Coordinates of C-alpha atoms in Angstrom, one line a residue:
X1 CA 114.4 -50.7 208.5
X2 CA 113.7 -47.8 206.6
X3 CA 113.2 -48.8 202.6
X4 CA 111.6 -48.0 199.7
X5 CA 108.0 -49.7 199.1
X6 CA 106.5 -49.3 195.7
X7 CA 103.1 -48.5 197.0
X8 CA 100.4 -47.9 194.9
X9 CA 101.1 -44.1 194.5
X10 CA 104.5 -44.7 194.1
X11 CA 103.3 -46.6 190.9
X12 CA 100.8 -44.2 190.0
X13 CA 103.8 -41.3 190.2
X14 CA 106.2 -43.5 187.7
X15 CA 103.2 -43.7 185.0
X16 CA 102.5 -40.2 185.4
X17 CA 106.0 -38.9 184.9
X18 CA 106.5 -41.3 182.1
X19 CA 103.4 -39.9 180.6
X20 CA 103.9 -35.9 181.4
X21 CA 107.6 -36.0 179.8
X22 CA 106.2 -38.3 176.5
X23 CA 102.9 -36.0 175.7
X24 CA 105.6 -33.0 175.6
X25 CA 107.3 -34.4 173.1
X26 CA 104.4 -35.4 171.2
X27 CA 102.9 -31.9 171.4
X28 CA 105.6 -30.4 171.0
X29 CA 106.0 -32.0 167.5
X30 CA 102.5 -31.1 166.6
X31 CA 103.3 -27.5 166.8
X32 CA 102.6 -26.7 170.8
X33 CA 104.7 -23.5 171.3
X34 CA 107.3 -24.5 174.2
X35 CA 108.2 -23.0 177.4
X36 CA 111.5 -23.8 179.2
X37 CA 111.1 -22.4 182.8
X38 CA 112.6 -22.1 186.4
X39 CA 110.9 -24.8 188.9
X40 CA 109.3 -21.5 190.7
X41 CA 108.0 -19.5 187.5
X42 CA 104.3 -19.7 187.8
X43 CA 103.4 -22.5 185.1
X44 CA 99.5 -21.7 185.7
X45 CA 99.9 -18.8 183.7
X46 CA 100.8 -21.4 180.0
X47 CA 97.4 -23.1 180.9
X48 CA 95.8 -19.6 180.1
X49 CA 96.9 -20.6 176.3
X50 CA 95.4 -23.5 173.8
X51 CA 98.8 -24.6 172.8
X52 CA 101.8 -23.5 175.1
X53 CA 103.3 -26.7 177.0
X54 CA 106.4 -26.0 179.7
X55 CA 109.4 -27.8 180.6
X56 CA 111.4 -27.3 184.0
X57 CA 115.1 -28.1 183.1
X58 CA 115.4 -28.6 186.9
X59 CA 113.1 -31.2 187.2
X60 CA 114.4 -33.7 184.4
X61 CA 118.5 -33.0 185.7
X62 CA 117.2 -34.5 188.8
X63 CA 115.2 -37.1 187.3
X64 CA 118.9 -38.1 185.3
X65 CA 120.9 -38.1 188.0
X66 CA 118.2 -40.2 189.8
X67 CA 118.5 -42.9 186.8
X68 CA 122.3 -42.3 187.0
X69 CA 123.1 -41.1 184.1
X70 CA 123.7 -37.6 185.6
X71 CA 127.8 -38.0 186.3
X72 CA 128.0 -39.1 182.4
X73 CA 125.6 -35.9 181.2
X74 CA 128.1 -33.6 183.5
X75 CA 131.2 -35.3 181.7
X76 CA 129.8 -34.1 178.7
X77 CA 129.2 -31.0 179.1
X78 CA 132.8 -30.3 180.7
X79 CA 133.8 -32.0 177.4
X80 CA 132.3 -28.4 175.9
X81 CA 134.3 -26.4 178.6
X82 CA 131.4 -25.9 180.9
X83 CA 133.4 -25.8 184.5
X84 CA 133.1 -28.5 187.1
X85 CA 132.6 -25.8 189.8
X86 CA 129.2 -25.1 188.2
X87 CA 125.7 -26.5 189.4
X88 CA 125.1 -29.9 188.0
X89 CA 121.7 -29.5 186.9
X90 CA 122.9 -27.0 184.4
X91 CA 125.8 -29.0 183.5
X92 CA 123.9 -32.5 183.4
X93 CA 121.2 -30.7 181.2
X94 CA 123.6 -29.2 178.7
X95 CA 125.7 -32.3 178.0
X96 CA 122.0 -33.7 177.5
X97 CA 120.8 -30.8 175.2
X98 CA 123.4 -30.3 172.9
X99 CA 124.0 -33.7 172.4
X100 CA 120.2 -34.4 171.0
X101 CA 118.7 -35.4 174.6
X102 CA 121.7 -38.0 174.6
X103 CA 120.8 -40.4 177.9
X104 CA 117.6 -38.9 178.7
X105 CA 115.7 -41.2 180.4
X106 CA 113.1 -39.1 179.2
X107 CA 114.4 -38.8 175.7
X108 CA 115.0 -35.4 176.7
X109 CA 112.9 -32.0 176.3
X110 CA 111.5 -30.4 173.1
X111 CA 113.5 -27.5 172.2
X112 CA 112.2 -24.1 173.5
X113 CA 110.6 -21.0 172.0
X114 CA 110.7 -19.4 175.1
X115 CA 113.1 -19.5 178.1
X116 CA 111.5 -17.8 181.2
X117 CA 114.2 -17.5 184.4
X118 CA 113.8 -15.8 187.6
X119 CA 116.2 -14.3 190.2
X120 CA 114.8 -15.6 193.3
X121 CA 115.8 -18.9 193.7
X122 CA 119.0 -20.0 191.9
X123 CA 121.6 -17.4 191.4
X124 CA 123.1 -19.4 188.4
X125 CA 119.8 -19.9 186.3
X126 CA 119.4 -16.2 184.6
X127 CA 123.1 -17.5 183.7
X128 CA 122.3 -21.0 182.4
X129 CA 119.5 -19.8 180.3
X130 CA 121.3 -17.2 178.7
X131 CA 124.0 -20.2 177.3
X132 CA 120.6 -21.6 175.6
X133 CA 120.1 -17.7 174.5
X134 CA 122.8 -16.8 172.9
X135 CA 123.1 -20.6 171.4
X136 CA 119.7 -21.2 169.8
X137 CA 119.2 -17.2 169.5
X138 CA 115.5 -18.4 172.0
X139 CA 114.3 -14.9 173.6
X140 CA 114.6 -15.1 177.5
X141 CA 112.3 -13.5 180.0
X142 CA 113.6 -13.2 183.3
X143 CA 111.5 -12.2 186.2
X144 CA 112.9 -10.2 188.8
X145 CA 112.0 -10.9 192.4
X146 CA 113.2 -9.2 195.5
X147 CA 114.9 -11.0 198.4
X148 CA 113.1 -11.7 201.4
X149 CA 113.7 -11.1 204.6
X150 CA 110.1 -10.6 206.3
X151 CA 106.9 -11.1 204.7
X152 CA 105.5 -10.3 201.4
X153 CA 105.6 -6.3 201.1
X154 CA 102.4 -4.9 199.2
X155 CA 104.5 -2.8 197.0
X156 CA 106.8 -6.2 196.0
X157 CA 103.5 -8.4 195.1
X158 CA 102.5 -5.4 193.0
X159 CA 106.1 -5.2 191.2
X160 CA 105.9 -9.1 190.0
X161 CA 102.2 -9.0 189.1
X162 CA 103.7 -6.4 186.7
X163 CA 105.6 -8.4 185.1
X164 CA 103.2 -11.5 185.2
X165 CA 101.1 -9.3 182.9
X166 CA 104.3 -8.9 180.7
X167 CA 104.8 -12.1 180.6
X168 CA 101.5 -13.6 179.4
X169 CA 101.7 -10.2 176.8
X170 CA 105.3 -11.8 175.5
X171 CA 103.8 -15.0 175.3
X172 CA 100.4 -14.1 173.4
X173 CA 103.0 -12.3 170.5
X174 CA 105.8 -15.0 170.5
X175 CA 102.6 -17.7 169.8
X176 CA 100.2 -16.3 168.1
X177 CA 97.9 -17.3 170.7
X178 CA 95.2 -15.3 172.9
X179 CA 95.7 -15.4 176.5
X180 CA 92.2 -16.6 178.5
X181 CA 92.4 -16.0 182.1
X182 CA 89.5 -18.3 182.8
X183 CA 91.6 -21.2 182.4
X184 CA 94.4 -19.9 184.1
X185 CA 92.0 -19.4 187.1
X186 CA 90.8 -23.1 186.6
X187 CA 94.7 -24.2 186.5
X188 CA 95.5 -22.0 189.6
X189 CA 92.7 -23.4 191.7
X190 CA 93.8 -26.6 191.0
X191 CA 97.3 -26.0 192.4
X192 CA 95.7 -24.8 195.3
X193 CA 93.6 -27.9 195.9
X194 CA 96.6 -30.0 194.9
X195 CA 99.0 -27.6 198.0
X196 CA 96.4 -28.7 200.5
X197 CA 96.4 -32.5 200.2
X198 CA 100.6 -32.2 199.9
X199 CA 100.7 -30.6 202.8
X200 CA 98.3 -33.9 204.4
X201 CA 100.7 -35.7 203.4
X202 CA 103.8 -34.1 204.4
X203 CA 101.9 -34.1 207.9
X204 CA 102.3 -37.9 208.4
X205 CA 105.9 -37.4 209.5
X206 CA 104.4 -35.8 212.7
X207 CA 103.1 -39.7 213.5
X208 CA 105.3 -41.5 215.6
X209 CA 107.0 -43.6 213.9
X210 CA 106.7 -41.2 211.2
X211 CA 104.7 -42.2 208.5
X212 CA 107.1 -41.3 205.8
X213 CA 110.2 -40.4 205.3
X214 CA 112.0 -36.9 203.7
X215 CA 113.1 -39.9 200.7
X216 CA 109.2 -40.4 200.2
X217 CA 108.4 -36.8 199.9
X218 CA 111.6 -36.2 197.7
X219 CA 110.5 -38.3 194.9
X220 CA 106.9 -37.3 195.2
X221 CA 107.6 -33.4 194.9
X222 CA 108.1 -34.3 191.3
X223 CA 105.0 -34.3 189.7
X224 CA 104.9 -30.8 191.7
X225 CA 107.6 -28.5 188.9
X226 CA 106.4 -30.1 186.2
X227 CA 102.8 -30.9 186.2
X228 CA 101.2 -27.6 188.1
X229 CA 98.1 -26.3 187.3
X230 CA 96.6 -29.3 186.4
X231 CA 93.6 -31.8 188.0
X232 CA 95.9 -34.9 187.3
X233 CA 98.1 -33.5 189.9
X234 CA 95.3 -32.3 192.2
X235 CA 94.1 -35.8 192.2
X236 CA 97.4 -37.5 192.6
X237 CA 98.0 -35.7 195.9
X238 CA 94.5 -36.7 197.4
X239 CA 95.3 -40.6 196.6
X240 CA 98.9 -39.9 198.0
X241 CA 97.6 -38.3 201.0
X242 CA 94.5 -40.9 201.3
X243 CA 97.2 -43.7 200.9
X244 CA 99.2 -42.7 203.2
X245 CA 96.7 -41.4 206.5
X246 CA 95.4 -45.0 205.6
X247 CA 98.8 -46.9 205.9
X248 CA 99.3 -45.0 209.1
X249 CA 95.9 -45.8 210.7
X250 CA 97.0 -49.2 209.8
X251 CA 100.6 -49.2 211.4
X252 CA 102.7 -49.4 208.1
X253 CA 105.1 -47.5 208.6
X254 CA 108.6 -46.9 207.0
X255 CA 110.7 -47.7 210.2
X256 CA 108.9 -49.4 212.7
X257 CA 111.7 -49.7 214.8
X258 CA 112.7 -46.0 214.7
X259 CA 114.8 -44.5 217.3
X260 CA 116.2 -40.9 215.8
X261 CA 113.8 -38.9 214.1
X262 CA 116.4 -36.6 211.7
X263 CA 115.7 -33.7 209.8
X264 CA 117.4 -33.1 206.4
X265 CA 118.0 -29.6 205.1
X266 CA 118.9 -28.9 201.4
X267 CA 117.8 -30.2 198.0
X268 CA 117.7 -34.1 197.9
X269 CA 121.0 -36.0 196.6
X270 CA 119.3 -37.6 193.5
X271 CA 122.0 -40.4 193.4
X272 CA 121.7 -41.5 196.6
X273 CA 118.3 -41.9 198.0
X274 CA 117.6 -45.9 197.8
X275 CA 121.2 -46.6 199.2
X276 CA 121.0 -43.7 202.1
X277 CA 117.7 -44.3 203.1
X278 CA 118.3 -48.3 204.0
X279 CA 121.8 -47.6 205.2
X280 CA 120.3 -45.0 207.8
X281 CA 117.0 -48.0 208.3
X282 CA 119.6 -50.2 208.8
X283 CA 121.0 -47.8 212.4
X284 CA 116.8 -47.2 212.9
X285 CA 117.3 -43.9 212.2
X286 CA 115.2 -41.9 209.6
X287 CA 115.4 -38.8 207.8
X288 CA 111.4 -38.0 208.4
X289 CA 111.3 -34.6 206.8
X290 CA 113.4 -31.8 204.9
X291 CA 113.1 -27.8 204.6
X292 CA 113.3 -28.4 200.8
X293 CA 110.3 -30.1 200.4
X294 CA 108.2 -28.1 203.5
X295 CA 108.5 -24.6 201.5
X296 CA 106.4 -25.3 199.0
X297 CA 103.4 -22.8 199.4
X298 CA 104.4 -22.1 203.5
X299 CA 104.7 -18.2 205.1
X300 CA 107.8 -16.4 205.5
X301 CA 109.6 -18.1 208.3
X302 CA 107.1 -20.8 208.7
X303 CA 105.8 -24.2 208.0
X304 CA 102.0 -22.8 207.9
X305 CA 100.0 -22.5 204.9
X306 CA 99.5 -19.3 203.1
X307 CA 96.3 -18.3 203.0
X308 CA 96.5 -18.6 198.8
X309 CA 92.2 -18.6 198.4
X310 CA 91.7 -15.2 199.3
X311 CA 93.9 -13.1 196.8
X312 CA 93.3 -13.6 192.7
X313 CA 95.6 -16.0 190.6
X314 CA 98.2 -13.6 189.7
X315 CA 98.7 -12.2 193.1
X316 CA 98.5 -15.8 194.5
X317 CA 101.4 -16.7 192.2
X318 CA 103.4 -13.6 193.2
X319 CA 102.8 -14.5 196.9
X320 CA 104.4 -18.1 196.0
X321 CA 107.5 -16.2 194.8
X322 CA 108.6 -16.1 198.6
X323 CA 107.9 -19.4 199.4
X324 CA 111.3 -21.5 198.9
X325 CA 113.9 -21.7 200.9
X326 CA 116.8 -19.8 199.0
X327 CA 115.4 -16.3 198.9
X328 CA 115.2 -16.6 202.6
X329 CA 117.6 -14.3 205.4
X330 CA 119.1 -16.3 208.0
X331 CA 116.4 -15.7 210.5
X332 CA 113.4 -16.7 208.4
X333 CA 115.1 -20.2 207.6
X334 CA 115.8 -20.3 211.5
X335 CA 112.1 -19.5 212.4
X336 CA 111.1 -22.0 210.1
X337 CA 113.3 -25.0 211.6
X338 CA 112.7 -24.1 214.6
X339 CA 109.1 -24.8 214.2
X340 CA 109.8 -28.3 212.0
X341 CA 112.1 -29.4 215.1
X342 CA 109.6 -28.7 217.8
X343 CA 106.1 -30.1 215.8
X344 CA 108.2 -33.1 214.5
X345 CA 110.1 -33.8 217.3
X346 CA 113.0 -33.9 216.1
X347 CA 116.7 -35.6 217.5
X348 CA 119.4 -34.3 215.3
X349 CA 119.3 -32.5 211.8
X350 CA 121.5 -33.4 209.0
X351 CA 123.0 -30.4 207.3
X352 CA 123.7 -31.3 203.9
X353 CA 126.5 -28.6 202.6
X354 CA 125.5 -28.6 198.5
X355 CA 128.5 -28.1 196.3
X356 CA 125.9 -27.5 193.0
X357 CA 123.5 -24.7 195.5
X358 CA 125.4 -22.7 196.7
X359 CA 122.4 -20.1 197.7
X360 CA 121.0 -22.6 200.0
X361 CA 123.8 -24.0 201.7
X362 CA 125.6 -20.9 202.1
X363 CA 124.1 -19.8 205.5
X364 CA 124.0 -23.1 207.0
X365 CA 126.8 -23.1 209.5
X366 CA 125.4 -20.2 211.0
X367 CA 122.3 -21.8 210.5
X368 CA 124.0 -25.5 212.4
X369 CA 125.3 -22.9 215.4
X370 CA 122.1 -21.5 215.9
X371 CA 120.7 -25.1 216.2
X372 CA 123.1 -26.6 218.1
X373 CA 123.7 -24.1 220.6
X374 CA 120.2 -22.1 220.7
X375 CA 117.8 -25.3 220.4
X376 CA 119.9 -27.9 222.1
X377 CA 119.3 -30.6 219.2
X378 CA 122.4 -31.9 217.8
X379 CA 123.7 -31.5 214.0
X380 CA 126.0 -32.5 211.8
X381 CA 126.9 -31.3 208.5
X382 CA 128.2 -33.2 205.3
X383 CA 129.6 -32.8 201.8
X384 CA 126.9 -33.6 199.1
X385 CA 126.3 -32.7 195.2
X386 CA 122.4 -32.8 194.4
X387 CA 123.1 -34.5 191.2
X388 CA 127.2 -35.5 190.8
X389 CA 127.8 -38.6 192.6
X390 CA 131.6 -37.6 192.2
X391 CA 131.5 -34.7 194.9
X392 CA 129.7 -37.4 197.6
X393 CA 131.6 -39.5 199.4
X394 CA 129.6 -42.2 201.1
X395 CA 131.7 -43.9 203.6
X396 CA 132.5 -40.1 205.2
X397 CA 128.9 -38.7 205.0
X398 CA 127.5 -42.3 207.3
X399 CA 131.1 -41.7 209.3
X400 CA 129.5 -38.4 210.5
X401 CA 125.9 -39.4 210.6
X402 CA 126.7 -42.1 213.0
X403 CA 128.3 -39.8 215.3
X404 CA 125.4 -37.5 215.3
X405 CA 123.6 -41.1 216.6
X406 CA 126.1 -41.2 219.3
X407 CA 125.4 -37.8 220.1
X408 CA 122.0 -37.8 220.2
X409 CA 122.3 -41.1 222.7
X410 CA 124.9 -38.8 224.7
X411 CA 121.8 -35.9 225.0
X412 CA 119.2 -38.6 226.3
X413 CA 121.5 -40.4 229.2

């Protein structure tokens, strides 16, 4: 049966997420100046400064709704007039932020001095910012990154640089501070180093029976957003990837019995991943990997690596700008599956239809046809919310999942 086993990098995450969200807060109160970014804004660039900390709103909705408290957070801010129709994240992290970081886990994020969005990824987050904006009167720097739908052009890379360089010029006169791209180099070869033992990890899926499942890497992706840049994180990957080759060499697996290897695409549902993963142990099934947590640092179209140690920092962090998922056309994302179905060995993929990301779910039936018809492997799709437990029904989503079971044993008589 697929379940969660508080391994000793599973302990090791806990203490250093408790410890990343406290020594923000702490800094922040001895004068740090404070970034609030997008999970995909290069946060190498703050480590180029003495004193500039970063916060990734993102991260610490998920992180609520994961300690479930994010249905209450959403309440709130709908309280405030925020509609229900909006992404949760934003919703769970304003009924946390302008009620004093009420139900934080975390005890919530130190107040920004700079809010630094991007069009690239979530079409709603220049949006959500700007409430914080015009509120707190914070200046907000957006980047602007064009969609993709081949790889990197020359003249694209060059445009973002750009405006990397006006970034770190904004945030050298909003401090006070002088930028030193030495450390920034240090930070980005560290998220480098940190990329490469991720993607070891991630790798252990390709064991049969998979040595993880996508609920392992979902929690693990964490320390990812909001501890980039640094050698804690480096480190953390190597013992996670160590751990884990390790366990497999061993034969401790997640689901020994396993008997459909699924593959999960969209962002994780927060709220549900102890109670989904044993239910689905429970039928030996097991969701072994997910496009969300693949992109991270992968080509156009592709599960491979970028080749990140050949180009400098800032043009390594403007290459990243491609990476995830949502500024991807139809046949990039379809390339990319293609290639996670046929390494992996995959049964049946789980389309998971996201009423809070809209961006990434909003090519997925085309996306479920092309599978389905063009590959052979059988899907199904199903309602989720990333983060409100009130748009998930449980009892439906399993109704469908176990007739994509029967009709994956249909495929194999």
């Amino acid at each position: 049966m697929a379940q969660f086993v508080k391994t000793d990098s599973g302990k090791r995450l806990t203490r250093l997420i408790t410890n990343g969200y406290m020594d923000n807060i702490v800094k922040a109160q001895q004068g740090a100046f404070v970034v609030w970014i997008a999970i995909i804004v290069p946060a190498e660039i703050f480590a180029g400064f003495d004193n500039v900390i970063y916060c990734v709103p993102e991260s610490h909705s998920a992180l609520c709704a994961g300690k479930g408290v994010g249905v209450s957070l959403c309440e709130k801010a709908e309280n405030l007039g925020y509609s229900m129709d909006l992404c949760s994240y934003a919703r769970i992290d304003m009924g946390c932020h302008f009620n004093q970081g009420a139900d934080s886990p975390a005890g919530g994020l130190p107040k920004p001095d700079l809010l630094v969005s991007n069009n690239n990824n979530c079409t709603l987050l220049a949006k959500w910012f700007d409430v914080y904006h015009r509120e707190w009167d914070i200046p907000h720097f957006i980047l602007d990154i064009p969609f993709c739908y081949e790889s990197q052009k020359q003249r694209d890379m060059e445009y973002i640089v750009s405006q990397f360089q006006d970034l770190i010029q904004t945030v050298e006169k909003l401090s006070g501070q002088k930028f030193n791209p030495e450390k920034m180099a240090q930070a980005w070869e560290n998220s480098v180093e940190a990329n490469k033992h991720w993607r070891r990890f991630l790798a252990a899926a390709k064991n049969k029976p998979s040595g993880i499942t996508a609920f392992d890497s979902f929690v693990q992706m964490a320390p990812t957003l909001t501890m980039r840049g640094t050698p804690e994180l480096a480190e953390h990957y190597r013992f996670l990837a160590d751990e884990t080759e390790a366990r497999v060499d061993q034969g401790i697996v997640p689901a020994p019995n396993e008997k459909y290897r699924l593959l999960w695409d969209n962002i994780a549902p927060w709220h549900q991943l102890r109670k989904m993963s044993s239910r689905l142990g429970a039928l030996d099934a097991n969701i072994i990997s997910a496009s969300y947590t693949y992109c991270l640092g992968s080509r156009e179209g592709s599960l491979d690596l970028l080749d990140l140690e050949s180009l400098s920092p800032l043009e390594g962090m403007a290459r990243l700008q491609n990476f995830s998922i949502c500024p991807h056309g139809l046949q990039l994302r379809g390339r990319a599956m293609k290639q996670a179905i046929e390494e992996m060995d995959i049964d049946g993929v789980v389309f998971a239809s996201n009423r809070s990301c809209k961006v990434y779910s909003l090519m997925q039936m085309d996306q479920q046809r092309y599978v389905q018809e063009e590959l052979g492997v059988p899907t199904v799709m199903i309602d989720v919310d990333h983060a409100d437990e009130r748009k998930y029904s449980e009892e439906t989503a399993f109704v469908r999942m176990e007739a994509l079971l029967e009709s994956i044993d249909e495929a194999r008589r």
